[in-house]
CSV table of C-alpha atoms in Angstrom, one decimal:
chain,number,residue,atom,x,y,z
W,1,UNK,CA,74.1,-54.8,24.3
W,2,UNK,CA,71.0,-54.6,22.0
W,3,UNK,CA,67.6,-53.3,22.5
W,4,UNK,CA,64.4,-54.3,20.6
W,5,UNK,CA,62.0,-51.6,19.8
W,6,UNK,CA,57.8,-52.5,19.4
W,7,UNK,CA,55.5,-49.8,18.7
W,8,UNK,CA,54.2,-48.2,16.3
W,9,UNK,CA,55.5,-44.8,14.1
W,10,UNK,CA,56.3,-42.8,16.2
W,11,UNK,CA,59.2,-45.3,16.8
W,12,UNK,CA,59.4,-46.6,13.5
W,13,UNK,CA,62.7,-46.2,11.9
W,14,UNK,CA,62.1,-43.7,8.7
W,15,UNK,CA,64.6,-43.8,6.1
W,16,UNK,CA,65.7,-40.7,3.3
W,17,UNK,CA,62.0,-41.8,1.5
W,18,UNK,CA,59.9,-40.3,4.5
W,19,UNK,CA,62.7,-37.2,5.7
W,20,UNK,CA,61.8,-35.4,7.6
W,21,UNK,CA,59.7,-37.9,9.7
W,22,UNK,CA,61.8,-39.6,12.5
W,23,UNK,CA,61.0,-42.0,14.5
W,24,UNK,CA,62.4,-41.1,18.7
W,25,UNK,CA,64.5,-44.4,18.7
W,26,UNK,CA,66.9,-43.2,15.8
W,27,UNK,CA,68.1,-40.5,18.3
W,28,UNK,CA,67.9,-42.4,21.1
W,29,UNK,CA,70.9,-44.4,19.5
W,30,UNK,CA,72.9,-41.2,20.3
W,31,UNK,CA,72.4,-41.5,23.9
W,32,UNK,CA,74.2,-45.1,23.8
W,33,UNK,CA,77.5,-46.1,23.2
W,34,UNK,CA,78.0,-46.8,18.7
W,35,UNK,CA,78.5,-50.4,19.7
W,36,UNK,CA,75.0,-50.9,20.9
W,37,UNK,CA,72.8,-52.4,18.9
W,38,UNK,CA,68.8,-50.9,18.2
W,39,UNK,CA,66.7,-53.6,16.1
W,40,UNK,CA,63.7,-52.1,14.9
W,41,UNK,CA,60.4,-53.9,14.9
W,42,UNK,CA,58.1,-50.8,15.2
W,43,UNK,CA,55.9,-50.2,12.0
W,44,UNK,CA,53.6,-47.8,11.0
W,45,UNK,CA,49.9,-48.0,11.9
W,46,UNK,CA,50.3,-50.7,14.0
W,47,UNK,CA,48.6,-51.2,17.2
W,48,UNK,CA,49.5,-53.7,20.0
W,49,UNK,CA,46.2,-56.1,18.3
W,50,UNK,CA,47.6,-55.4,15.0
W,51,UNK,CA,51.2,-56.0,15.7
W,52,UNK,CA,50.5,-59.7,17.1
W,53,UNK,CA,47.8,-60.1,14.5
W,54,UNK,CA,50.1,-59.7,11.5
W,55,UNK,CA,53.0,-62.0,13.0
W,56,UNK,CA,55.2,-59.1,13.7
W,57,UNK,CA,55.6,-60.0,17.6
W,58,UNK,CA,56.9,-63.8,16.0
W,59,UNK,CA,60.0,-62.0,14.1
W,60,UNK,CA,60.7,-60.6,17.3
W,61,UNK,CA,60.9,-63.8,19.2
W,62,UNK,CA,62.9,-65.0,16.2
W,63,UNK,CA,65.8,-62.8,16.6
W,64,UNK,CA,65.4,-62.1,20.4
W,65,UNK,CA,68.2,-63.6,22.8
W,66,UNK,CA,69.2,-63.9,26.5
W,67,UNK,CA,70.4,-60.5,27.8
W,68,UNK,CA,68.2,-58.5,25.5
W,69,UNK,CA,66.2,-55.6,27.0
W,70,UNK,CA,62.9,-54.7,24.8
W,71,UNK,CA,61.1,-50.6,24.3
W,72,UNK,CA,57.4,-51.2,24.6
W,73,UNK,CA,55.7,-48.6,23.3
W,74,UNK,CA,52.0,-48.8,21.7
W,75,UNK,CA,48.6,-46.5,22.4
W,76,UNK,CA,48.1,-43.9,19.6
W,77,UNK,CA,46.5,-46.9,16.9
W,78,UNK,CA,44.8,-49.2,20.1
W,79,UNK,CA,42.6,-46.0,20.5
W,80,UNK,CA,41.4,-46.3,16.8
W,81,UNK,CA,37.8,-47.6,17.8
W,82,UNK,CA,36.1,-47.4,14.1
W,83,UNK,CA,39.2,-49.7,13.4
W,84,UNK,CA,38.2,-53.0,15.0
W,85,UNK,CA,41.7,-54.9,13.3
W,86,UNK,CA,43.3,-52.3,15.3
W,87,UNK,CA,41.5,-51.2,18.2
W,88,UNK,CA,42.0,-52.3,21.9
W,89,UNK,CA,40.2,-51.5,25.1
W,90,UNK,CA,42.2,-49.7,27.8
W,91,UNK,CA,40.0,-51.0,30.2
W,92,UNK,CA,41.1,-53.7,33.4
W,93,UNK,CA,41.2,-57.2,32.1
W,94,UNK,CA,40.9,-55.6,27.9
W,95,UNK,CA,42.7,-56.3,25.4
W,96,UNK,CA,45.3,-53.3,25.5
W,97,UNK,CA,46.5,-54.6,28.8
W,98,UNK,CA,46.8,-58.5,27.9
W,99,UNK,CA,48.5,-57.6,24.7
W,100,UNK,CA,50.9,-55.6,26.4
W,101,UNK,CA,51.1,-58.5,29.2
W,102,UNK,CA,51.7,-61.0,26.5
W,103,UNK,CA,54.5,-59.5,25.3
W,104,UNK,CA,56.3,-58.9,28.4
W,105,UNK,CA,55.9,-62.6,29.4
W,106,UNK,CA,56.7,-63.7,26.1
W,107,UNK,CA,60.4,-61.9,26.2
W,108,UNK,CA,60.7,-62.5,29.9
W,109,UNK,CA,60.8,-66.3,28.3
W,110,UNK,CA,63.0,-66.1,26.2
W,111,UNK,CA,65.3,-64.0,28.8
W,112,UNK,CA,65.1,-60.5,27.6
W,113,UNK,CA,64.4,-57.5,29.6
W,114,UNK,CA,61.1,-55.7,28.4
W,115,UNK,CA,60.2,-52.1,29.6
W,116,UNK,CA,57.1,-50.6,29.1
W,117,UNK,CA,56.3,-46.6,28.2
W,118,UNK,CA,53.1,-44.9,27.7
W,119,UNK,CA,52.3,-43.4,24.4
W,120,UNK,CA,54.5,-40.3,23.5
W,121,UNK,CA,51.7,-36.6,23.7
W,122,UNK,CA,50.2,-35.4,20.9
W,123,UNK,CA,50.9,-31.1,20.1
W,124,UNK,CA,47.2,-30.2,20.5
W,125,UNK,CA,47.0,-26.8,21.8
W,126,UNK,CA,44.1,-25.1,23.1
W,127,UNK,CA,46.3,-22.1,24.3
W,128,UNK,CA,50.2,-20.9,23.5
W,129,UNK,CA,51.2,-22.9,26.8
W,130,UNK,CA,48.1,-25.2,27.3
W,131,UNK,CA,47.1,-28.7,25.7
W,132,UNK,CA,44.2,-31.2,25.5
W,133,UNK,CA,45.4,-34.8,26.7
W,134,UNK,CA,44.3,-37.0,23.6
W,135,UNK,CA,45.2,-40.2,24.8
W,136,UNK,CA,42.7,-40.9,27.8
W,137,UNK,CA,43.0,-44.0,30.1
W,138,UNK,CA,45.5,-45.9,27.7
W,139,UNK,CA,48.8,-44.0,29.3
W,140,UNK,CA,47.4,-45.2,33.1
W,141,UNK,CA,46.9,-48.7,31.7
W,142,UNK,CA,50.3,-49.4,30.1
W,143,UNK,CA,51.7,-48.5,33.5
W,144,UNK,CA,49.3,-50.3,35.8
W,145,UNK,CA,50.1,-53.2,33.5
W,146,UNK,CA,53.8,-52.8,34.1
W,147,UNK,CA,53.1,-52.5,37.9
W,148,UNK,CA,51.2,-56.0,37.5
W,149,UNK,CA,53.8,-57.7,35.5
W,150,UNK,CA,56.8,-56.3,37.9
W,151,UNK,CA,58.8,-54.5,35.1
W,152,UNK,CA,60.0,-50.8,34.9
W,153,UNK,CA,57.7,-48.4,33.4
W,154,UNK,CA,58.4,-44.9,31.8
W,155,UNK,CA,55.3,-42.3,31.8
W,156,UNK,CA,56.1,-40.7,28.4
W,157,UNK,CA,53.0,-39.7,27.9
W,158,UNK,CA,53.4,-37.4,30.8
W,159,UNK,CA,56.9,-36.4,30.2
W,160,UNK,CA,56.2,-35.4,26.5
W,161,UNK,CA,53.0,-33.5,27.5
W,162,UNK,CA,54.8,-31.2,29.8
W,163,UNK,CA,57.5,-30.7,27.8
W,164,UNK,CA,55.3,-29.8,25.2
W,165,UNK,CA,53.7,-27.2,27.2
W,166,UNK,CA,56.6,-25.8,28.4
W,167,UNK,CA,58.3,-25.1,24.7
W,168,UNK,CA,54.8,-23.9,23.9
W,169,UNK,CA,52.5,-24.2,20.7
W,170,UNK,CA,54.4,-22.0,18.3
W,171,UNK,CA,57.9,-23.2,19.3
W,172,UNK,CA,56.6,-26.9,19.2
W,173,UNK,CA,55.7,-26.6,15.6
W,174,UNK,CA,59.0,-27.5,14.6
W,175,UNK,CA,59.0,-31.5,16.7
W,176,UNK,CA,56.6,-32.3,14.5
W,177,UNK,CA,55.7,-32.8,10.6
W,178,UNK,CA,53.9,-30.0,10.8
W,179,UNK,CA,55.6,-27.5,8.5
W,180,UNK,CA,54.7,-25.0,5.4
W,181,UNK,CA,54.9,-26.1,1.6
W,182,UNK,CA,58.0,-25.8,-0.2
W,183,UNK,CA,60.4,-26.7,3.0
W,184,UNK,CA,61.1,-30.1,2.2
W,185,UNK,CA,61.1,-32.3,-0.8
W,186,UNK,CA,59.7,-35.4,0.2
W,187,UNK,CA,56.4,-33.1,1.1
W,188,UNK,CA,56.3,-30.4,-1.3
W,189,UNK,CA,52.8,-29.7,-0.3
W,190,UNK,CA,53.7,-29.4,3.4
W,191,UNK,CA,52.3,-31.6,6.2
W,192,UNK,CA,49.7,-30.4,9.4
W,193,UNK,CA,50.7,-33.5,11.0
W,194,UNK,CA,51.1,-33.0,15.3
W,195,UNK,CA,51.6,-36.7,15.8
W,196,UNK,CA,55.0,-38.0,14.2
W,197,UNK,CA,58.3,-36.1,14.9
W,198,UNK,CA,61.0,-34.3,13.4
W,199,UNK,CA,64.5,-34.6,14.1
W,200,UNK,CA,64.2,-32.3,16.8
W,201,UNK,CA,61.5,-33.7,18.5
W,202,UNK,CA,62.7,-36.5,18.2
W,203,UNK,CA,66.1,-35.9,19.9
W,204,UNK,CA,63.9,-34.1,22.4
W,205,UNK,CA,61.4,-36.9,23.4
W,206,UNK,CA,64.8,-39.3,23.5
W,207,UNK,CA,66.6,-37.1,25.6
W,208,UNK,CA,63.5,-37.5,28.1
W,209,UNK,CA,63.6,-40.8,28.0
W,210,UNK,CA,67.1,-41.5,28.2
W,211,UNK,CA,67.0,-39.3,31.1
W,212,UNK,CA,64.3,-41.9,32.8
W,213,UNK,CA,66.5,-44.8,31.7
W,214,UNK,CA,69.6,-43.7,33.9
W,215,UNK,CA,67.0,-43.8,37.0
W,216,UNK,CA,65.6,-47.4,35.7
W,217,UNK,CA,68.6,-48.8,37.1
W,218,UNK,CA,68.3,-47.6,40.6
W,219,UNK,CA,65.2,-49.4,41.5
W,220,UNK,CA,65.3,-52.5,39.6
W,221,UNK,CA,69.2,-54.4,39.5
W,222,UNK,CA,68.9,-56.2,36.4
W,223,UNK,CA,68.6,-53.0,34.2
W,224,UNK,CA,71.7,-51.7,35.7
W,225,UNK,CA,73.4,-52.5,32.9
W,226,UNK,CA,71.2,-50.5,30.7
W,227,UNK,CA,70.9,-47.6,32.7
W,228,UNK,CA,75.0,-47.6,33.0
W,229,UNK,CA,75.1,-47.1,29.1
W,230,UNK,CA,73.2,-44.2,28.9
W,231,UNK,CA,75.4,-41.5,27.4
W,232,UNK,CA,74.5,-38.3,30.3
W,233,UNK,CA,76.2,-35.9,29.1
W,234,UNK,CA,73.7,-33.7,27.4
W,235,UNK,CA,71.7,-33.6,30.7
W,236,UNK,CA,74.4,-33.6,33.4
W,237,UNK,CA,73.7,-29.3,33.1
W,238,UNK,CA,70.6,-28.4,34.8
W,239,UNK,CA,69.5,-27.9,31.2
W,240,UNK,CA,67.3,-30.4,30.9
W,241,UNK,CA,65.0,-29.6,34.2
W,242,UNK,CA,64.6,-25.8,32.8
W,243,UNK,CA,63.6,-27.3,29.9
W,244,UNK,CA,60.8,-29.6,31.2
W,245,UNK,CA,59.7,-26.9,33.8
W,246,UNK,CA,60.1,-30.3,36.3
W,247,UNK,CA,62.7,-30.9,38.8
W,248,UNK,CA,61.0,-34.2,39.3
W,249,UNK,CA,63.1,-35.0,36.2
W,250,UNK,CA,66.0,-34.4,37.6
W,251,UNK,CA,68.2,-37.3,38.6
């Protein structure tokens, strides 16, 4: 089985020249069996304008075959308005929503499975336990889009943000490249960065959505396959609903 990633990078695959920065995909691998193949087409900065614009979408038809399924996952650089190679409107009938829609039809062509999930939360805290949604109407889009098309859909956005809240501001610290100077060599001058992960919040934010994955299957047949692969172990223990604070997350 293989699965295409698009987005941007907080998906991005980051190699030993950005550690500690990972993008959630890398540890989503874990969830799968070793045999199942990630290709990764998210890149820094990009947006879902950007991402077409710059003939990354074409590389993806080029490799992409029957029996694929596809991660969909852009919002944090569409939002970018003083950025107009990069922004997109959220807005019915804007261009956030027929990007996304292009895509999907695009795969659906060339007989690969697309999936679409709202932008991951951003840590910003306005008490130990409380936080400010910085995304806006781009999360409802992406899913009203998927509604439209007729694919699965995954709410990250509202996974992550509860999560978040749960673990709470000071424990949270450590998802993200947010860290002192001196811990890590690639950033001797430390990072105040609540946006890209760290390895553990990026185990975290795949564990969530591996999680929705298994339940993909149940409503729509021909992700079975994809849901079957999911690796449950590290959920199976009631650990991961006192985590979230959510038994809505429980299969």
């Amino acid at each position: 089985m293989r699965i295409l990633c698009l987005g941007d990078s907080i998906m991005q695959y980051n190699d030993c020249t950005t550690y500690p920065q990972t993008g959630w995909v890398q540890e989503l691998r874990r969830f799968f069996p070793v045999e199942t193949e990630f290709l990764y087409f998210a890149k820094n900065g990009r947006s879902s304008k950007s991402f077409i614009d710059e003939g990354r979408f074409e590389e993806v038809k080029k490799v992409a075959r029957a029996g694929d399924f596809a991660l969909i996952q852009f919002g944090h650089n569409d939002e970018k308005k003083q950025d107009p190679a990069r922004y997109t409107s959220p807005d019915e009938g804007g261009e956030y929503r027929k990007n996304l829609a292009y895509f999907v039809r695009d795969l659906q062509a060339l007989g690969v499975k697309p999936l679409i999930l709202s932008p991951m939360a951003r840590r910003k805290f306005v008490s130990e336990h409380k936080m400010e949604d910085t995304h806006g109407a781009y999360p409802a889009a992406a899913l009203a889009e998927a509604k439209k098309l007729g694919i699965p859909a995954i709410d990250m956005t509202a996974l992550t943000f509860a999560y978040l809240e749960k673990t709470g501001e000071a424990k949270s610290r450590a998802f993200f490249m947010n860290f002192d100077a001196g811990e890590y060599d690639n950033f001797p001058e430390g990072k105040g960065d609540n946006s890209h992960l760290r390895p553990d919040g990026a185990f975290a934010f795949a564990r969530i959505a591996a999680h929705e994955l298994v339940k993909v299957g149940k409503d729509w047949a021909d992700y079975k396959v994809l849901s079957d692969a999911v690796i449950t172990g590290a959920m199976d223990a009631g650990e991961f609903e006192k985590d979230t604070g959510d038994e809505k997350l429980m299969a």
